[in-house]
mmCIF file of N, CA and C in Angstrom:
data_model
loop_
_atom_site.group_PDB
_atom_site.id
_atom_site.type_symbol
_atom_site.label_atom_id
_atom_site.label_comp_id
_atom_site.label_asym_id
_atom_site.label_seq_id
_atom_site.Cartn_x
_atom_site.Cartn_y
_atom_site.Cartn_z
ATOM 1 N N MET A 1 37.042 -33.360 -31.666
ATOM 2 C CA MET A 1 35.793 -33.857 -32.173
ATOM 3 C C MET A 1 36.009 -34.277 -33.625
ATOM 4 N N SER A 2 35.775 -35.495 -33.916
ATOM 5 C CA SER A 2 36.009 -35.980 -35.262
ATOM 6 C C SER A 2 34.797 -35.792 -36.170
ATOM 7 N N GLU A 3 33.591 -35.792 -35.619
ATOM 8 C CA GLU A 3 32.388 -35.663 -36.432
ATOM 9 C C GLU A 3 31.568 -34.477 -35.950
ATOM 10 N N ALA A 4 30.872 -33.847 -36.881
ATOM 11 C CA ALA A 4 29.988 -32.746 -36.514
ATOM 12 C C ALA A 4 28.796 -33.303 -35.747
ATOM 13 N N SER A 5 28.364 -32.561 -34.774
ATOM 14 C CA SER A 5 27.234 -33.001 -33.966
ATOM 15 C C SER A 5 25.968 -32.281 -34.402
ATOM 16 N N PRO A 6 24.856 -32.993 -34.530
ATOM 17 C CA PRO A 6 23.609 -32.318 -34.880
ATOM 18 C C PRO A 6 23.097 -31.439 -33.740
ATOM 19 N N ARG A 7 23.518 -31.706 -32.508
ATOM 20 C CA ARG A 7 23.078 -30.938 -31.349
ATOM 21 C C ARG A 7 23.859 -29.658 -31.174
ATOM 22 N N GLY A 8 25.016 -29.544 -31.762
ATOM 23 C CA GLY A 8 25.890 -28.409 -31.499
ATOM 24 C C GLY A 8 27.066 -28.918 -30.697
ATOM 25 N N THR A 9 28.230 -28.694 -31.201
ATOM 26 C CA THR A 9 29.433 -29.215 -30.564
ATOM 27 C C THR A 9 29.572 -28.716 -29.129
ATOM 28 N N TYR A 10 29.237 -27.439 -28.893
ATOM 29 C CA TYR A 10 29.376 -26.898 -27.537
ATOM 30 C C TYR A 10 28.481 -27.640 -26.548
ATOM 31 N N LEU A 11 27.291 -28.101 -27.003
ATOM 32 C CA LEU A 11 26.406 -28.864 -26.113
ATOM 33 C C LEU A 11 26.973 -30.246 -25.814
ATOM 34 N N VAL A 12 27.622 -30.847 -26.804
ATOM 35 C CA VAL A 12 28.252 -32.150 -26.598
ATOM 36 C C VAL A 12 29.380 -32.013 -25.576
ATOM 37 N N ILE A 13 30.162 -30.945 -25.705
ATOM 38 C CA ILE A 13 31.272 -30.713 -24.766
ATOM 39 C C ILE A 13 30.730 -30.418 -23.375
ATOM 40 N N SER A 14 29.693 -29.593 -23.278
ATOM 41 C CA SER A 14 29.132 -29.290 -21.953
ATOM 42 C C SER A 14 28.596 -30.554 -21.295
ATOM 43 N N GLU A 15 27.985 -31.437 -22.092
ATOM 44 C CA GLU A 15 27.473 -32.698 -21.543
ATOM 45 C C GLU A 15 28.621 -33.585 -21.067
ATOM 46 N N ALA A 16 29.718 -33.623 -21.830
ATOM 47 C CA ALA A 16 30.883 -34.426 -21.426
ATOM 48 C C ALA A 16 31.482 -33.887 -20.125
ATOM 49 N N LEU A 17 31.568 -32.567 -20.003
ATOM 50 C CA LEU A 17 32.084 -31.980 -18.764
ATOM 51 C C LEU A 17 31.138 -32.251 -17.601
ATOM 52 N N ARG A 18 29.832 -32.113 -17.843
ATOM 53 C CA ARG A 18 28.839 -32.375 -16.797
ATOM 54 C C ARG A 18 28.945 -33.810 -16.301
ATOM 55 N N ARG A 19 29.101 -34.746 -17.242
ATOM 56 C CA ARG A 19 29.235 -36.165 -16.883
ATOM 57 C C ARG A 19 30.519 -36.392 -16.076
ATOM 58 N N GLY A 20 31.622 -35.751 -16.492
ATOM 59 C CA GLY A 20 32.885 -35.888 -15.762
ATOM 60 C C GLY A 20 32.783 -35.355 -14.341
ATOM 61 N N ILE A 21 32.032 -34.276 -14.175
ATOM 62 C CA ILE A 21 31.830 -33.702 -12.837
ATOM 63 C C ILE A 21 30.966 -34.631 -11.998
ATOM 64 N N ALA A 22 29.873 -35.126 -12.578
ATOM 65 C CA ALA A 22 28.955 -36.013 -11.856
ATOM 66 C C ALA A 22 29.638 -37.304 -11.421
ATOM 67 N N GLU A 23 30.548 -37.803 -12.265
ATOM 68 C CA GLU A 23 31.242 -39.055 -11.953
ATOM 69 C C GLU A 23 32.483 -38.839 -11.097
ATOM 70 N N GLY A 24 32.774 -37.604 -10.744
ATOM 71 C CA GLY A 24 33.907 -37.306 -9.879
ATOM 72 C C GLY A 24 35.255 -37.252 -10.581
ATOM 73 N N GLU A 25 35.255 -37.357 -11.911
ATOM 74 C CA GLU A 25 36.515 -37.285 -12.655
ATOM 75 C C GLU A 25 37.053 -35.857 -12.689
ATOM 76 N N ILE A 26 36.140 -34.885 -12.617
ATOM 77 C CA ILE A 26 36.516 -33.470 -12.627
ATOM 78 C C ILE A 26 36.050 -32.863 -11.314
ATOM 79 N N SER A 27 36.976 -32.234 -10.600
ATOM 80 C CA SER A 27 36.622 -31.519 -9.383
ATOM 81 C C SER A 27 37.584 -30.350 -9.239
ATOM 82 N N GLY A 28 37.164 -29.339 -8.506
ATOM 83 C CA GLY A 28 38.013 -28.170 -8.344
ATOM 84 C C GLY A 28 38.157 -27.415 -9.647
ATOM 85 N N PRO A 29 39.342 -26.806 -9.874
ATOM 86 C CA PRO A 29 39.543 -26.036 -11.104
ATOM 87 C C PRO A 29 39.557 -26.925 -12.342
ATOM 88 N N LEU A 30 38.970 -26.453 -13.417
ATOM 89 C CA LEU A 30 38.999 -27.156 -14.696
ATOM 90 C C LEU A 30 40.324 -26.893 -15.403
ATOM 91 N N PRO A 31 40.660 -27.706 -16.379
ATOM 92 C CA PRO A 31 41.840 -27.392 -17.201
ATOM 93 C C PRO A 31 41.630 -26.034 -17.878
ATOM 94 N N SER A 32 42.705 -25.423 -18.326
ATOM 95 C CA SER A 32 42.605 -24.129 -18.992
ATOM 96 C C SER A 32 41.782 -24.257 -20.276
ATOM 97 N N GLU A 33 41.304 -23.112 -20.773
ATOM 98 C CA GLU A 33 40.558 -23.130 -22.035
ATOM 99 C C GLU A 33 41.427 -23.694 -23.151
ATOM 100 N N ALA A 34 42.713 -23.351 -23.145
ATOM 101 C CA ALA A 34 43.622 -23.859 -24.179
ATOM 102 C C ALA A 34 43.721 -25.382 -24.115
ATOM 103 N N ASP A 35 43.810 -25.929 -22.903
ATOM 104 C CA ASP A 35 43.862 -27.387 -22.758
ATOM 105 C C ASP A 35 42.563 -28.041 -23.211
ATOM 106 N N LEU A 36 41.437 -27.419 -22.873
ATOM 107 C CA LEU A 36 40.142 -27.952 -23.307
ATOM 108 C C LEU A 36 40.016 -27.888 -24.832
ATOM 109 N N MET A 37 40.522 -26.809 -25.431
ATOM 110 C CA MET A 37 40.505 -26.677 -26.895
ATOM 111 C C MET A 37 41.270 -27.831 -27.539
ATOM 112 N N ARG A 38 42.451 -28.106 -27.000
ATOM 113 C CA ARG A 38 43.275 -29.190 -27.554
ATOM 114 C C ARG A 38 42.604 -30.546 -27.363
ATOM 115 N N SER A 39 42.094 -30.800 -26.175
ATOM 116 C CA SER A 39 41.534 -32.127 -25.903
ATOM 117 C C SER A 39 40.246 -32.398 -26.691
ATOM 118 N N HIS A 40 39.500 -31.343 -27.019
ATOM 119 C CA HIS A 40 38.252 -31.529 -27.772
ATOM 120 C C HIS A 40 38.404 -31.174 -29.247
ATOM 121 N N GLY A 41 39.533 -30.587 -29.622
ATOM 122 C CA GLY A 41 39.776 -30.246 -31.018
ATOM 123 C C GLY A 41 38.835 -29.189 -31.568
ATOM 124 N N VAL A 42 38.551 -28.175 -30.742
ATOM 125 C CA VAL A 42 37.619 -27.121 -31.162
ATOM 126 C C VAL A 42 38.215 -25.747 -30.876
ATOM 127 N N ALA A 43 37.522 -24.717 -31.337
ATOM 128 C CA ALA A 43 37.957 -23.335 -31.132
ATOM 129 C C ALA A 43 37.590 -22.844 -29.729
ATOM 130 N N ARG A 44 38.241 -21.765 -29.322
ATOM 131 C CA ARG A 44 38.016 -21.180 -27.999
ATOM 132 C C ARG A 44 36.546 -20.794 -27.794
ATOM 133 N N ASN A 45 35.898 -20.217 -28.814
ATOM 134 C CA ASN A 45 34.491 -19.819 -28.660
ATOM 135 C C ASN A 45 33.584 -21.007 -28.368
ATOM 136 N N THR A 46 33.883 -22.151 -28.942
ATOM 137 C CA THR A 46 33.091 -23.359 -28.679
ATOM 138 C C THR A 46 33.240 -23.770 -27.220
ATOM 139 N N ILE A 47 34.475 -23.737 -26.711
ATOM 140 C CA ILE A 47 34.721 -24.063 -25.303
ATOM 141 C C ILE A 47 34.008 -23.063 -24.404
ATOM 142 N N ARG A 48 34.105 -21.788 -24.729
ATOM 143 C CA ARG A 48 33.463 -20.760 -23.900
ATOM 144 C C ARG A 48 31.950 -20.933 -23.871
ATOM 145 N N ARG A 49 31.354 -21.273 -24.999
ATOM 146 C CA ARG A 49 29.902 -21.512 -25.025
ATOM 147 C C ARG A 49 29.537 -22.699 -24.142
ATOM 148 N N ALA A 50 30.332 -23.764 -24.204
ATOM 149 C CA ALA A 50 30.080 -24.942 -23.364
ATOM 150 C C ALA A 50 30.187 -24.580 -21.882
ATOM 151 N N LEU A 51 31.193 -23.798 -21.530
ATOM 152 C CA LEU A 51 31.388 -23.388 -20.141
ATOM 153 C C LEU A 51 30.247 -22.484 -19.670
ATOM 154 N N LYS A 52 29.782 -21.605 -20.542
ATOM 155 C CA LYS A 52 28.684 -20.696 -20.186
ATOM 156 C C LYS A 52 27.384 -21.465 -19.943
ATOM 157 N N VAL A 53 27.164 -22.540 -20.691
ATOM 158 C CA VAL A 53 25.983 -23.383 -20.471
ATOM 159 C C VAL A 53 26.029 -23.948 -19.053
ATOM 160 N N LEU A 54 27.185 -24.459 -18.660
ATOM 161 C CA LEU A 54 27.322 -25.055 -17.325
ATOM 162 C C LEU A 54 27.288 -23.993 -16.232
ATOM 163 N N GLU A 55 27.779 -22.810 -16.535
ATOM 164 C CA GLU A 55 27.695 -21.717 -15.563
ATOM 165 C C GLU A 55 26.233 -21.329 -15.335
ATOM 166 N N ALA A 56 25.469 -21.227 -16.401
ATOM 167 C CA ALA A 56 24.056 -20.867 -16.285
ATOM 168 C C ALA A 56 23.269 -21.911 -15.488
ATOM 169 N N GLU A 57 23.696 -23.162 -15.559
ATOM 170 C CA GLU A 57 23.037 -24.241 -14.814
ATOM 171 C C GLU A 57 23.519 -24.316 -13.367
ATOM 172 N N GLY A 58 24.551 -23.530 -13.029
ATOM 173 C CA GLY A 58 25.083 -23.551 -11.673
ATOM 174 C C GLY A 58 26.064 -24.678 -11.418
ATOM 175 N N VAL A 59 26.524 -25.344 -12.472
ATOM 176 C CA VAL A 59 27.469 -26.450 -12.332
ATOM 177 C C VAL A 59 28.885 -25.915 -12.199
ATOM 178 N N LEU A 60 29.192 -24.849 -12.947
ATOM 179 C CA LEU A 60 30.525 -24.230 -12.917
ATOM 180 C C LEU A 60 30.409 -22.790 -12.478
ATOM 181 N N GLU A 61 31.523 -22.267 -11.986
ATOM 182 C CA GLU A 61 31.609 -20.845 -11.704
ATOM 183 C C GLU A 61 32.992 -20.361 -12.083
ATOM 184 N N SER A 62 33.051 -19.126 -12.504
ATOM 185 C CA SER A 62 34.314 -18.523 -12.891
ATOM 186 C C SER A 62 34.928 -17.882 -11.657
ATOM 187 N N ALA A 63 36.174 -18.206 -11.384
ATOM 188 C CA ALA A 63 36.865 -17.648 -10.221
ATOM 189 C C ALA A 63 38.021 -16.786 -10.716
ATOM 190 N N PRO A 64 37.997 -15.489 -10.425
ATOM 191 C CA PRO A 64 39.068 -14.606 -10.872
ATOM 192 C C PRO A 64 40.438 -15.118 -10.420
ATOM 193 N N GLY A 65 41.365 -15.181 -11.364
ATOM 194 C CA GLY A 65 42.716 -15.633 -11.057
ATOM 195 C C GLY A 65 42.880 -17.135 -11.001
ATOM 196 N N VAL A 66 41.767 -17.869 -11.048
ATOM 197 C CA VAL A 66 41.816 -19.328 -10.967
ATOM 198 C C VAL A 66 41.314 -19.953 -12.260
ATOM 199 N N GLY A 67 40.267 -19.392 -12.832
ATOM 200 C CA GLY A 67 39.638 -19.945 -14.027
ATOM 201 C C GLY A 67 38.293 -20.538 -13.674
ATOM 202 N N TRP A 68 37.905 -21.539 -14.405
ATOM 203 C CA TRP A 68 36.613 -22.187 -14.172
ATOM 204 C C TRP A 68 36.746 -23.288 -13.134
ATOM 205 N N CYS A 69 35.811 -23.317 -12.193
ATOM 206 C CA CYS A 69 35.816 -24.310 -11.114
ATOM 207 C C CYS A 69 34.446 -24.954 -11.018
ATOM 208 N N VAL A 70 34.426 -26.165 -10.504
ATOM 209 C CA VAL A 70 33.166 -26.825 -10.201
ATOM 210 C C VAL A 70 32.510 -26.022 -9.082
ATOM 211 N N ALA A 71 31.238 -25.721 -9.249
ATOM 212 C CA ALA A 71 30.519 -24.926 -8.253
ATOM 213 C C ALA A 71 30.515 -25.645 -6.914
ATOM 214 N N ARG A 72 30.480 -24.865 -5.873
ATOM 215 C CA ARG A 72 30.434 -25.446 -4.537
ATOM 216 C C ARG A 72 29.258 -26.395 -4.420
ATOM 217 N N GLU A 73 29.459 -27.426 -3.666
ATOM 218 C CA GLU A 73 28.466 -28.494 -3.567
ATOM 219 C C GLU A 73 27.124 -28.030 -3.011
ATOM 220 N N GLY A 74 27.132 -27.174 -2.004
ATOM 221 C CA GLY A 74 25.909 -26.844 -1.302
ATOM 222 C C GLY A 74 24.826 -26.224 -2.161
ATOM 223 N N ASP A 75 25.074 -25.065 -2.711
ATOM 224 C CA ASP A 75 24.049 -24.306 -3.403
ATOM 225 C C ASP A 75 24.324 -24.307 -4.894
ATOM 226 N N ARG A 76 23.459 -24.942 -5.660
ATOM 227 C CA ARG A 76 23.662 -25.049 -7.108
ATOM 228 C C ARG A 76 22.824 -24.036 -7.884
ATOM 229 N N ARG A 77 22.178 -23.102 -7.176
ATOM 230 C CA ARG A 77 21.404 -22.078 -7.870
ATOM 231 C C ARG A 77 22.350 -21.094 -8.554
ATOM 232 N N SER A 78 21.887 -20.493 -9.622
ATOM 233 C CA SER A 78 22.691 -19.478 -10.295
ATOM 234 C C SER A 78 22.782 -18.245 -9.401
ATOM 235 N N LEU A 79 23.726 -17.369 -9.702
ATOM 236 C CA LEU A 79 23.873 -16.130 -8.942
ATOM 237 C C LEU A 79 22.586 -15.320 -9.022
ATOM 238 N N ALA A 80 21.976 -15.269 -10.190
ATOM 239 C CA ALA A 80 20.729 -14.513 -10.354
ATOM 240 C C ALA A 80 19.632 -15.075 -9.435
ATOM 241 N N GLU A 81 19.527 -16.385 -9.363
ATOM 242 C CA GLU A 81 18.520 -17.001 -8.490
ATOM 243 C C GLU A 81 18.819 -16.701 -7.025
ATOM 244 N N ARG A 82 20.089 -16.823 -6.643
ATOM 245 C CA ARG A 82 20.452 -16.561 -5.242
ATOM 246 C C ARG A 82 20.202 -15.111 -4.861
ATOM 247 N N MET A 83 20.502 -14.182 -5.771
ATOM 248 C CA MET A 83 20.298 -12.768 -5.456
ATOM 249 C C MET A 83 18.818 -12.419 -5.401
ATOM 250 N N ALA A 84 18.002 -13.018 -6.255
ATOM 251 C CA ALA A 84 16.554 -12.778 -6.200
ATOM 252 C C ALA A 84 15.970 -13.407 -4.935
ATOM 253 N N ASP A 85 16.411 -14.623 -4.620
ATOM 254 C CA ASP A 85 15.908 -15.313 -3.432
ATOM 255 C C ASP A 85 16.316 -14.615 -2.138
ATOM 256 N N LEU A 86 17.357 -13.811 -2.197
ATOM 257 C CA LEU A 86 17.815 -13.074 -1.016
ATOM 258 C C LEU A 86 16.704 -12.164 -0.487
ATOM 259 N N ILE A 87 15.847 -11.667 -1.361
ATOM 260 C CA ILE A 87 14.738 -10.807 -0.937
ATOM 261 C C ILE A 87 13.843 -11.569 0.042
ATOM 262 N N ILE A 88 13.532 -12.807 -0.280
ATOM 263 C CA ILE A 88 12.685 -13.623 0.596
ATOM 264 C C ILE A 88 13.472 -14.088 1.824
ATOM 265 N N GLU A 89 14.709 -14.561 1.592
ATOM 266 C CA GLU A 89 15.525 -15.095 2.698
ATOM 267 C C GLU A 89 15.788 -14.056 3.773
ATOM 268 N N ASP A 90 15.981 -12.796 3.360
ATOM 269 C CA ASP A 90 16.252 -11.725 4.335
ATOM 270 C C ASP A 90 14.977 -11.004 4.764
ATOM 271 N N SER A 91 13.823 -11.550 4.396
ATOM 272 C CA SER A 91 12.511 -10.986 4.748
ATOM 273 C C SER A 91 12.380 -9.522 4.344
ATOM 274 N N LEU A 92 12.878 -9.194 3.153
ATOM 275 C CA LEU A 92 12.761 -7.826 2.655
ATOM 276 C C LEU A 92 11.371 -7.635 2.067
ATOM 277 N N THR A 93 10.842 -6.430 2.207
ATOM 278 C CA THR A 93 9.545 -6.108 1.626
ATOM 279 C C THR A 93 9.714 -4.952 0.655
ATOM 280 N N ILE A 94 8.672 -4.660 -0.080
ATOM 281 C CA ILE A 94 8.723 -3.585 -1.066
ATOM 282 C C ILE A 94 9.082 -2.280 -0.353
ATOM 283 N N GLY A 95 10.090 -1.603 -0.906
ATOM 284 C CA GLY A 95 10.575 -0.348 -0.327
ATOM 285 C C GLY A 95 11.803 -0.512 0.547
ATOM 286 N N ASP A 96 12.111 -1.745 0.987
ATOM 287 C CA ASP A 96 13.301 -1.976 1.807
ATOM 288 C C ASP A 96 14.563 -1.801 0.972
ATOM 289 N N THR A 97 15.638 -1.441 1.633
ATOM 290 C CA THR A 97 16.932 -1.289 0.966
ATOM 291 C C THR A 97 17.520 -2.657 0.676
ATOM 292 N N TYR A 98 17.954 -2.843 -0.564
ATOM 293 C CA TYR A 98 18.605 -4.084 -0.994
ATOM 294 C C TYR A 98 20.083 -3.966 -0.631
ATOM 295 N N PRO A 99 20.766 -5.073 -0.297
ATOM 296 C CA PRO A 99 22.187 -4.993 0.091
ATOM 297 C C PRO A 99 23.060 -4.332 -0.987
ATOM 298 N N SER A 100 24.144 -3.720 -0.538
ATOM 299 C CA SER A 100 25.067 -3.016 -1.435
ATOM 300 C C SER A 100 25.845 -3.994 -2.304
ATOM 301 N N GLU A 101 26.451 -3.474 -3.373
ATOM 302 C CA GLU A 101 27.287 -4.302 -4.248
ATOM 303 C C GLU A 101 28.406 -4.959 -3.451
ATOM 304 N N ALA A 102 29.058 -4.192 -2.584
ATOM 305 C CA ALA A 102 30.168 -4.732 -1.793
ATOM 306 C C ALA A 102 29.687 -5.875 -0.903
ATOM 307 N N ASN A 103 28.529 -5.702 -0.278
ATOM 308 C CA ASN A 103 27.964 -6.740 0.582
ATOM 309 C C ASN A 103 27.644 -7.988 -0.228
ATOM 310 N N LEU A 104 27.074 -7.807 -1.412
ATOM 311 C CA LEU A 104 26.716 -8.947 -2.265
ATOM 312 C C LEU A 104 27.955 -9.689 -2.747
ATOM 313 N N CYS A 105 29.005 -8.945 -3.117
ATOM 314 C CA CYS A 105 30.256 -9.574 -3.553
ATOM 315 C C CYS A 105 30.816 -10.459 -2.451
ATOM 316 N N GLU A 106 30.804 -9.947 -1.236
ATOM 317 C CA GLU A 106 31.336 -10.708 -0.102
ATOM 318 C C GLU A 106 30.430 -11.889 0.239
ATOM 319 N N ARG A 107 29.148 -11.651 0.246
ATOM 320 C CA ARG A 107 28.182 -12.695 0.623
ATOM 321 C C ARG A 107 28.216 -13.882 -0.336
ATOM 322 N N PHE A 108 28.318 -13.598 -1.646
ATOM 323 C CA PHE A 108 28.271 -14.665 -2.638
ATOM 324 C C PHE A 108 29.650 -15.030 -3.179
ATOM 325 N N ASP A 109 30.679 -14.343 -2.720
ATOM 326 C CA ASP A 109 32.060 -14.606 -3.137
ATOM 327 C C ASP A 109 32.204 -14.567 -4.656
ATOM 328 N N VAL A 110 31.722 -13.460 -5.244
ATOM 329 C CA VAL A 110 31.798 -13.258 -6.687
ATOM 330 C C VAL A 110 32.326 -11.858 -6.974
ATOM 331 N N SER A 111 32.644 -11.620 -8.232
ATOM 332 C CA SER A 111 33.188 -10.326 -8.635
ATOM 333 C C SER A 111 32.098 -9.255 -8.680
ATOM 334 N N ARG A 112 32.527 -8.005 -8.594
ATOM 335 C CA ARG A 112 31.602 -6.877 -8.687
ATOM 336 C C ARG A 112 30.919 -6.870 -10.061
ATOM 337 N N THR A 113 31.667 -7.257 -11.101
ATOM 338 C CA THR A 113 31.097 -7.302 -12.449
ATOM 339 C C THR A 113 29.925 -8.267 -12.509
ATOM 340 N N ALA A 114 30.075 -9.445 -11.923
ATOM 341 C CA ALA A 114 28.995 -10.433 -11.918
ATOM 342 C C ALA A 114 27.785 -9.898 -11.155
ATOM 343 N N VAL A 115 28.030 -9.263 -10.012
ATOM 344 C CA VAL A 115 26.942 -8.703 -9.206
ATOM 345 C C VAL A 115 26.230 -7.605 -9.990
ATOM 346 N N ARG A 116 26.996 -6.718 -10.625
ATOM 347 C CA ARG A 116 26.389 -5.617 -11.376
ATOM 348 C C ARG A 116 25.531 -6.130 -12.527
ATOM 349 N N ARG A 117 25.976 -7.185 -13.183
ATOM 350 C CA ARG A 117 25.216 -7.764 -14.301
ATOM 351 C C ARG A 117 23.850 -8.260 -13.802
ATOM 352 N N VAL A 118 23.850 -8.958 -12.673
ATOM 353 C CA VAL A 118 22.592 -9.480 -12.131
ATOM 354 C C VAL A 118 21.717 -8.339 -11.618
ATOM 355 N N LEU A 119 22.323 -7.352 -10.965
ATOM 356 C CA LEU A 119 21.546 -6.209 -10.476
ATOM 357 C C LEU A 119 20.862 -5.482 -11.630
ATOM 358 N N ALA A 120 21.576 -5.300 -12.743
ATOM 359 C CA ALA A 120 20.985 -4.644 -13.910
ATOM 360 C C ALA A 120 19.792 -5.446 -14.420
ATOM 361 N N ASN A 121 19.926 -6.767 -14.425
ATOM 362 C CA ASN A 121 18.837 -7.634 -14.852
ATOM 363 C C ASN A 121 17.653 -7.509 -13.885
ATOM 364 N N MET A 122 17.943 -7.487 -12.594
ATOM 365 C CA MET A 122 16.877 -7.376 -11.594
ATOM 366 C C MET A 122 16.157 -6.033 -11.714
ATOM 367 N N GLU A 123 16.899 -4.978 -12.038
ATOM 368 C CA GLU A 123 16.268 -3.677 -12.249
ATOM 369 C C GLU A 123 15.422 -3.704 -13.520
ATOM 370 N N GLY A 124 15.951 -4.357 -14.559
ATOM 371 C CA GLY A 124 15.242 -4.444 -15.827
ATOM 372 C C GLY A 124 13.940 -5.222 -15.731
ATOM 373 N N THR A 125 13.903 -6.213 -14.851
ATOM 374 C CA THR A 125 12.683 -7.014 -14.692
ATOM 375 C C THR A 125 11.741 -6.439 -13.634
ATOM 376 N N GLY A 126 12.148 -5.335 -13.023
ATOM 377 C CA GLY A 126 11.274 -4.661 -12.070
ATOM 378 C C GLY A 126 11.369 -5.124 -10.637
ATOM 379 N N LEU A 127 12.330 -5.997 -10.302
ATOM 380 C CA LEU A 127 12.477 -6.430 -8.908
ATOM 381 C C LEU A 127 13.080 -5.336 -8.036
ATOM 382 N N LEU A 128 14.027 -4.589 -8.605
ATOM 383 C CA LEU A 128 14.720 -3.549 -7.847
ATOM 384 C C LEU A 128 14.572 -2.203 -8.537
ATOM 385 N N ALA A 129 14.734 -1.151 -7.756
ATOM 386 C CA ALA A 129 14.775 0.214 -8.284
ATOM 387 C C ALA A 129 15.978 0.904 -7.666
ATOM 388 N N THR A 130 16.645 1.744 -8.436
ATOM 389 C CA THR A 130 17.780 2.498 -7.923
ATOM 390 C C THR A 130 17.320 3.884 -7.530
ATOM 391 N N VAL A 131 17.645 4.262 -6.310
ATOM 392 C CA VAL A 131 17.370 5.604 -5.818
ATOM 393 C C VAL A 131 18.729 6.262 -5.646
ATOM 394 N N HIS A 132 19.033 7.196 -6.545
ATOM 395 C CA HIS A 132 20.357 7.817 -6.520
ATOM 396 C C HIS A 132 20.631 8.458 -5.165
ATOM 397 N N GLY A 133 21.798 8.130 -4.637
ATOM 398 C CA GLY A 133 22.201 8.618 -3.328
ATOM 399 C C GLY A 133 21.762 7.722 -2.187
ATOM 400 N N LYS A 134 20.870 6.786 -2.455
ATOM 401 C CA LYS A 134 20.368 5.909 -1.389
ATOM 402 C C LYS A 134 20.571 4.435 -1.689
ATOM 403 N N GLY A 135 20.935 4.096 -2.923
ATOM 404 C CA GLY A 135 21.145 2.691 -3.274
ATOM 405 C C GLY A 135 19.929 2.073 -3.929
ATOM 406 N N ARG A 136 19.852 0.770 -3.855
ATOM 407 C CA ARG A 136 18.763 0.041 -4.503
ATOM 408 C C ARG A 136 17.714 -0.357 -3.470
ATOM 409 N N THR A 137 16.472 -0.336 -3.917
ATOM 410 C CA THR A 137 15.384 -0.750 -3.047
ATOM 411 C C THR A 137 14.579 -1.846 -3.743
ATOM 412 N N VAL A 138 13.883 -2.623 -2.943
ATOM 413 C CA VAL A 138 13.030 -3.689 -3.471
ATOM 414 C C VAL A 138 11.783 -3.035 -4.051
ATOM 415 N N ARG A 139 11.510 -3.340 -5.308
ATOM 416 C CA ARG A 139 10.363 -2.764 -5.999
ATOM 417 C C ARG A 139 9.228 -3.781 -6.129
ATOM 418 N N ALA A 140 9.594 -5.073 -6.177
ATOM 419 C CA ALA A 140 8.595 -6.147 -6.280
ATOM 420 C C ALA A 140 9.184 -7.406 -5.660
ATOM 421 N N LEU A 141 8.343 -8.313 -5.268
ATOM 422 C CA LEU A 141 8.807 -9.581 -4.709
ATOM 423 C C LEU A 141 9.000 -10.570 -5.851
ATOM 424 N N PRO A 142 10.034 -11.426 -5.737
ATOM 425 C CA PRO A 142 10.262 -12.410 -6.801
ATOM 426 C C PRO A 142 9.107 -13.408 -6.862
ATOM 427 N N PRO A 143 8.858 -13.952 -8.055
ATOM 428 C CA PRO A 143 7.794 -14.946 -8.172
ATOM 429 C C PRO A 143 8.127 -16.186 -7.351
ATOM 430 N N ALA A 144 7.092 -16.828 -6.840
ATOM 431 C CA ALA A 144 7.289 -18.067 -6.084
ATOM 432 C C ALA A 144 7.859 -19.109 -7.029
ATOM 433 N N SER A 145 8.772 -19.947 -6.520
ATOM 434 C CA SER A 145 9.369 -20.986 -7.352
ATOM 435 C C SER A 145 9.445 -22.279 -6.583
ATOM 436 N N GLY A 146 9.794 -23.328 -7.296
ATOM 437 C CA GLY A 146 9.920 -24.648 -6.681
ATOM 438 C C GLY A 146 11.288 -24.906 -6.115
ATOM 439 N N ARG A 147 12.144 -23.889 -6.142
ATOM 440 C CA ARG A 147 13.502 -24.093 -5.627
ATOM 441 C C ARG A 147 13.491 -24.153 -4.122
ATOM 442 N N SER A 148 14.501 -24.831 -3.572
ATOM 443 C CA SER A 148 14.600 -24.885 -2.109
ATOM 444 C C SER A 148 15.932 -24.365 -1.676
#
């Protein structure tokens, strides 16, 4: 990057990556963070912030042992959205047992760490409750949304 951006350099980089993905120039695994640092002339934290923006939008996903990859074409919802929507998709009601961490990891093909982070958020927002020795239960239904 030769000039400072008023928007934030990480946003400019995330937009460039998003455009490359949309135009088909980028598919599958992304170049390494080191390669992205060199090509954009920025620090690792700037690249990581740009990647996190795209991850939050569901454009990219982190794959253990592979790095950052373009998210699968079918479902572009974030992991948090997919896990919350699972309550409705599986016809769970208040008091029903929510799937285990192992089941969620397999179902969404993500790491246990990612699942635990979302579960903690869901507990914090009151969607789930943990019953020690019995697992997690549905405490509230997710708000209706325009997602499909």
